[in-house]
XYZ file of C-alpha atoms in Angstrom:
281
model
C 102.846 89.566 105.515
C 105.414 88.587 107.964
C 106.252 91.544 109.776
C 103.901 92.904 112.513
C 103.554 95.383 115.330
C 100.977 94.786 117.810
C 100.266 97.817 120.074
C 97.391 98.977 122.220
C 96.367 102.081 120.478
C 92.807 102.481 121.265
C 90.696 101.589 124.611
C 87.675 100.323 123.107
C 85.811 99.265 126.265
C 85.086 101.492 129.366
C 84.551 99.317 132.556
C 86.547 98.367 135.518
C 88.417 95.475 134.080
C 89.960 97.577 131.365
C 92.969 99.406 132.461
C 93.080 103.150 131.826
C 96.742 103.043 130.522
C 98.563 100.352 128.697
C 102.290 99.168 128.828
C 102.000 97.995 125.186
C 102.323 101.295 123.530
C 105.393 100.967 121.062
C 106.775 98.080 118.787
C 109.652 97.574 121.271
C 107.221 96.167 123.885
C 104.200 94.591 122.153
C 100.943 93.375 123.192
C 97.184 94.282 123.391
C 95.683 94.826 126.703
C 92.296 93.601 127.716
C 89.607 95.725 126.323
C 92.026 97.402 124.135
C 92.703 97.277 120.195
C 95.238 97.903 117.682
C 94.224 100.428 114.886
C 96.034 101.745 112.019
C 95.116 103.628 108.734
C 94.322 101.744 105.593
C 97.076 102.347 103.145
C 100.168 101.234 105.144
C 102.268 99.046 103.192
C 101.193 95.193 103.330
C 97.937 96.334 104.814
C 95.959 96.476 101.573
C 95.208 94.465 98.539
C 94.520 96.011 95.028
C 91.354 95.072 93.512
C 91.046 97.810 91.113
C 90.780 95.500 88.158
C 87.251 95.456 86.800
C 87.078 91.740 86.823
C 86.905 92.005 90.507
C 83.585 93.859 90.639
C 81.000 92.042 92.568
C 80.724 90.102 95.877
C 83.743 88.261 97.345
C 84.904 86.577 100.519
C 87.816 88.208 102.081
C 89.687 85.627 103.947
C 92.478 86.133 106.463
C 94.763 83.391 108.329
C 96.759 84.409 111.339
C 100.086 83.040 112.443
C 100.068 80.363 109.951
C 103.695 79.427 110.504
C 103.356 79.476 114.332
C 105.991 82.327 114.792
C 103.728 83.846 117.647
C 103.742 81.319 120.526
C 99.920 80.205 121.218
C 100.701 77.991 124.121
C 103.624 77.837 126.737
C 107.072 79.002 125.711
C 109.800 76.571 126.046
C 112.682 78.126 128.206
C 116.207 77.460 128.667
C 117.974 76.820 132.096
C 118.095 80.443 132.725
C 114.527 80.939 132.120
C 114.819 82.618 128.863
C 112.931 82.057 125.665
C 114.574 79.893 123.078
C 114.754 80.788 119.385
C 115.517 78.831 116.423
C 115.853 79.429 112.772
C 112.226 79.513 111.060
C 113.259 78.878 107.388
C 111.544 82.109 106.657
C 113.726 84.948 105.246
C 112.893 88.796 105.129
C 113.474 91.101 102.194
C 117.046 91.613 103.413
C 117.982 87.959 103.191
C 118.051 87.581 106.961
C 116.425 84.416 108.367
C 113.711 85.062 111.038
C 113.738 83.270 114.331
C 111.067 81.275 115.642
C 110.029 80.951 119.475
C 109.964 77.295 120.711
C 106.617 76.566 122.168
C 104.486 73.922 123.388
C 101.541 74.824 121.530
C 98.128 74.442 123.124
C 95.639 71.907 121.707
C 93.743 73.281 118.432
C 96.039 76.315 118.854
C 95.229 77.506 115.369
C 91.649 76.537 115.317
C 90.267 79.926 115.554
C 93.034 81.749 113.380
C 91.073 81.858 110.242
C 88.398 84.475 109.727
C 86.601 86.282 106.521
C 84.155 88.800 105.769
C 81.931 89.033 102.733
C 82.674 92.395 100.717
C 81.311 94.108 97.669
C 83.787 95.898 95.101
C 81.591 98.303 93.295
C 81.976 99.683 89.845
C 82.956 103.030 91.348
C 83.458 104.519 94.765
C 84.972 103.100 97.787
C 84.268 102.967 101.703
C 84.491 106.808 101.522
C 81.155 106.819 99.341
C 79.431 104.146 101.354
C 76.784 104.600 103.805
C 77.941 105.505 107.285
C 76.797 102.776 109.733
C 78.174 103.720 113.196
C 76.752 107.233 113.450
C 79.875 108.932 111.859
C 79.631 112.664 111.332
C 81.655 115.683 110.679
C 84.381 116.735 108.044
C 87.064 114.025 109.003
C 84.754 110.914 108.606
C 85.366 108.588 105.790
C 82.033 107.464 104.750
C 78.826 109.101 103.419
C 80.354 111.154 100.824
C 79.067 111.572 97.280
C 80.804 112.914 94.103
C 79.985 116.448 92.864
C 82.546 116.565 90.050
C 84.489 113.305 88.977
C 87.104 114.807 86.702
C 88.133 118.558 86.879
C 91.276 119.661 84.823
C 93.904 121.851 86.223
C 97.707 122.586 85.605
C 99.901 120.133 87.382
C 101.651 121.791 90.254
C 99.719 125.032 90.103
C 97.777 126.293 93.166
C 94.113 125.931 92.379
C 91.753 128.428 94.433
C 88.121 128.983 94.437
C 85.175 129.530 96.880
C 82.418 127.432 97.886
C 79.059 128.578 99.407
C 75.787 127.033 100.657
C 72.631 129.060 101.311
C 71.150 127.220 104.511
C 73.683 127.960 107.412
C 71.693 125.553 109.632
C 72.794 122.477 107.530
C 76.579 122.738 107.175
C 78.192 120.635 104.432
C 81.728 119.063 104.397
C 83.525 119.543 100.897
C 86.730 117.334 100.144
C 88.991 117.579 97.258
C 90.580 114.364 95.930
C 93.015 113.432 93.204
C 91.403 111.830 90.238
C 92.948 108.830 87.994
C 93.223 109.273 84.265
C 93.521 105.438 83.706
C 90.294 104.895 85.873
C 88.394 107.930 84.744
C 87.174 108.666 88.203
C 88.096 110.120 91.494
C 90.433 108.103 93.967
C 87.615 108.735 96.489
C 90.219 109.803 99.075
C 90.054 109.425 102.838
C 90.526 112.471 104.946
C 94.077 112.088 105.367
C 94.921 111.838 101.808
C 92.806 114.694 100.772
C 94.183 117.578 98.744
C 91.957 119.867 100.584
C 89.038 119.761 103.178
C 86.702 122.267 104.486
C 83.488 122.562 106.475
C 80.974 124.999 104.687
C 78.735 127.141 107.119
C 77.831 129.767 104.768
C 79.171 131.959 101.895
C 82.685 132.171 100.174
C 84.791 129.714 101.958
C 88.116 129.654 100.352
C 89.460 126.266 98.864
C 93.066 126.078 98.004
C 95.326 123.206 97.150
C 98.091 122.033 94.702
C 97.044 120.582 91.464
C 98.214 116.874 91.441
C 101.453 116.404 89.953
C 102.647 113.510 87.721
C 102.954 110.115 89.354
C 104.079 108.106 86.276
C 103.651 108.056 82.325
C 100.119 107.121 82.558
C 99.047 109.278 85.565
C 100.469 112.522 84.574
C 98.648 114.680 87.103
C 96.325 117.453 86.369
C 92.900 116.048 87.478
C 90.991 116.467 90.734
C 87.570 115.715 91.980
C 85.143 117.357 94.408
C 83.220 115.264 97.156
C 80.679 116.437 99.596
C 78.565 115.227 102.546
C 76.266 116.715 105.175
C 78.467 117.634 108.297
C 75.285 116.119 110.347
C 73.846 113.325 108.261
C 70.297 113.815 109.447
C 70.513 117.324 107.930
C 70.721 116.019 104.475
C 72.784 117.446 101.613
C 72.081 120.738 100.012
C 73.556 122.494 96.869
C 77.116 123.641 96.988
C 77.983 126.772 94.738
C 81.403 127.030 93.532
C 82.907 130.162 92.079
C 84.433 128.640 88.926
C 83.714 129.070 85.223
C 83.804 125.820 83.319
C 83.154 124.180 79.836
C 82.070 120.536 79.520
C 84.372 118.005 78.243
C 84.023 114.175 77.685
C 87.855 113.500 77.233
C 91.033 115.007 78.572
C 91.939 116.009 74.998
C 89.213 118.612 74.580
C 90.056 122.249 74.835
C 88.417 124.737 76.977
C 89.218 128.691 77.185
C 91.293 129.602 80.272
C 89.295 130.999 83.241
C 90.573 133.111 86.010
C 89.809 131.694 89.374
C 89.794 135.060 91.133
C 93.236 134.550 92.826
C 95.336 135.929 89.801
C 96.143 132.492 88.521
C 94.801 131.566 85.380
C 93.584 127.849 85.131
C 91.860 125.531 82.760
C 88.796 123.931 84.205
C 87.096 120.954 82.557
C 83.962 119.101 83.879
C 83.941 115.463 82.627
C 80.035 115.405 82.544
C 79.822 111.924 81.241
C 81.501 110.516 84.041
C 80.032 112.728 86.779
C 78.555 110.655 89.541
C 76.165 112.190 91.864
């Protein structure tokens, strides 16, 4: 990507050398203060790479190169007679056809020697970072790790309101439940992050009401009407326990099978389907 905005969004270190506040809190005045970092959610345009294709399953090296065109001055800026930065055409054009300007700079020796980095990552056949093990002590309903799939493909009427109740027996071990959209093409949950969930709830006893809108059509292939149920222990050391959901269902292998309509208790009649052969526990 070419565009960027560097802000100090999170104070990572707490010591006398790290300022409690930062000047760099908007894209209009960019920078990263000592001990601070710039965090943002996955899913922002140009911040992700699609590796859905099954040929990508396995272990790969994810390599990133920073500032390859030298648009950021990593050295001493060249100033004009008034002490202002000097900008020249870069030869790089944005999506609107405007040419970006490049700051004149006397780059430091080996200015780009540490601008390339990489990590080893594994693309699993199914799942995402949401279903991977938590490694930093994360807990609670809003964390995006440590979840497992209770129901992979559940059918509903696109655009309708789905309502059911969920219960656990042991109130000393609360559980987090998350409702995600499911993909018809992939035949799996999309393993959604908390911010993308259709619904989310912490279960601390019986008859917690879960209500959400059944996914609508996205295109001619993803026509909506499928969701999935994920769950995790609120406190990981407590471990998982069974979650009882108040919906009747029949088992189906494909979306084309027919099941009798079931009433979810809210006055709305909805068809529920469990794709047992796709279920991942």
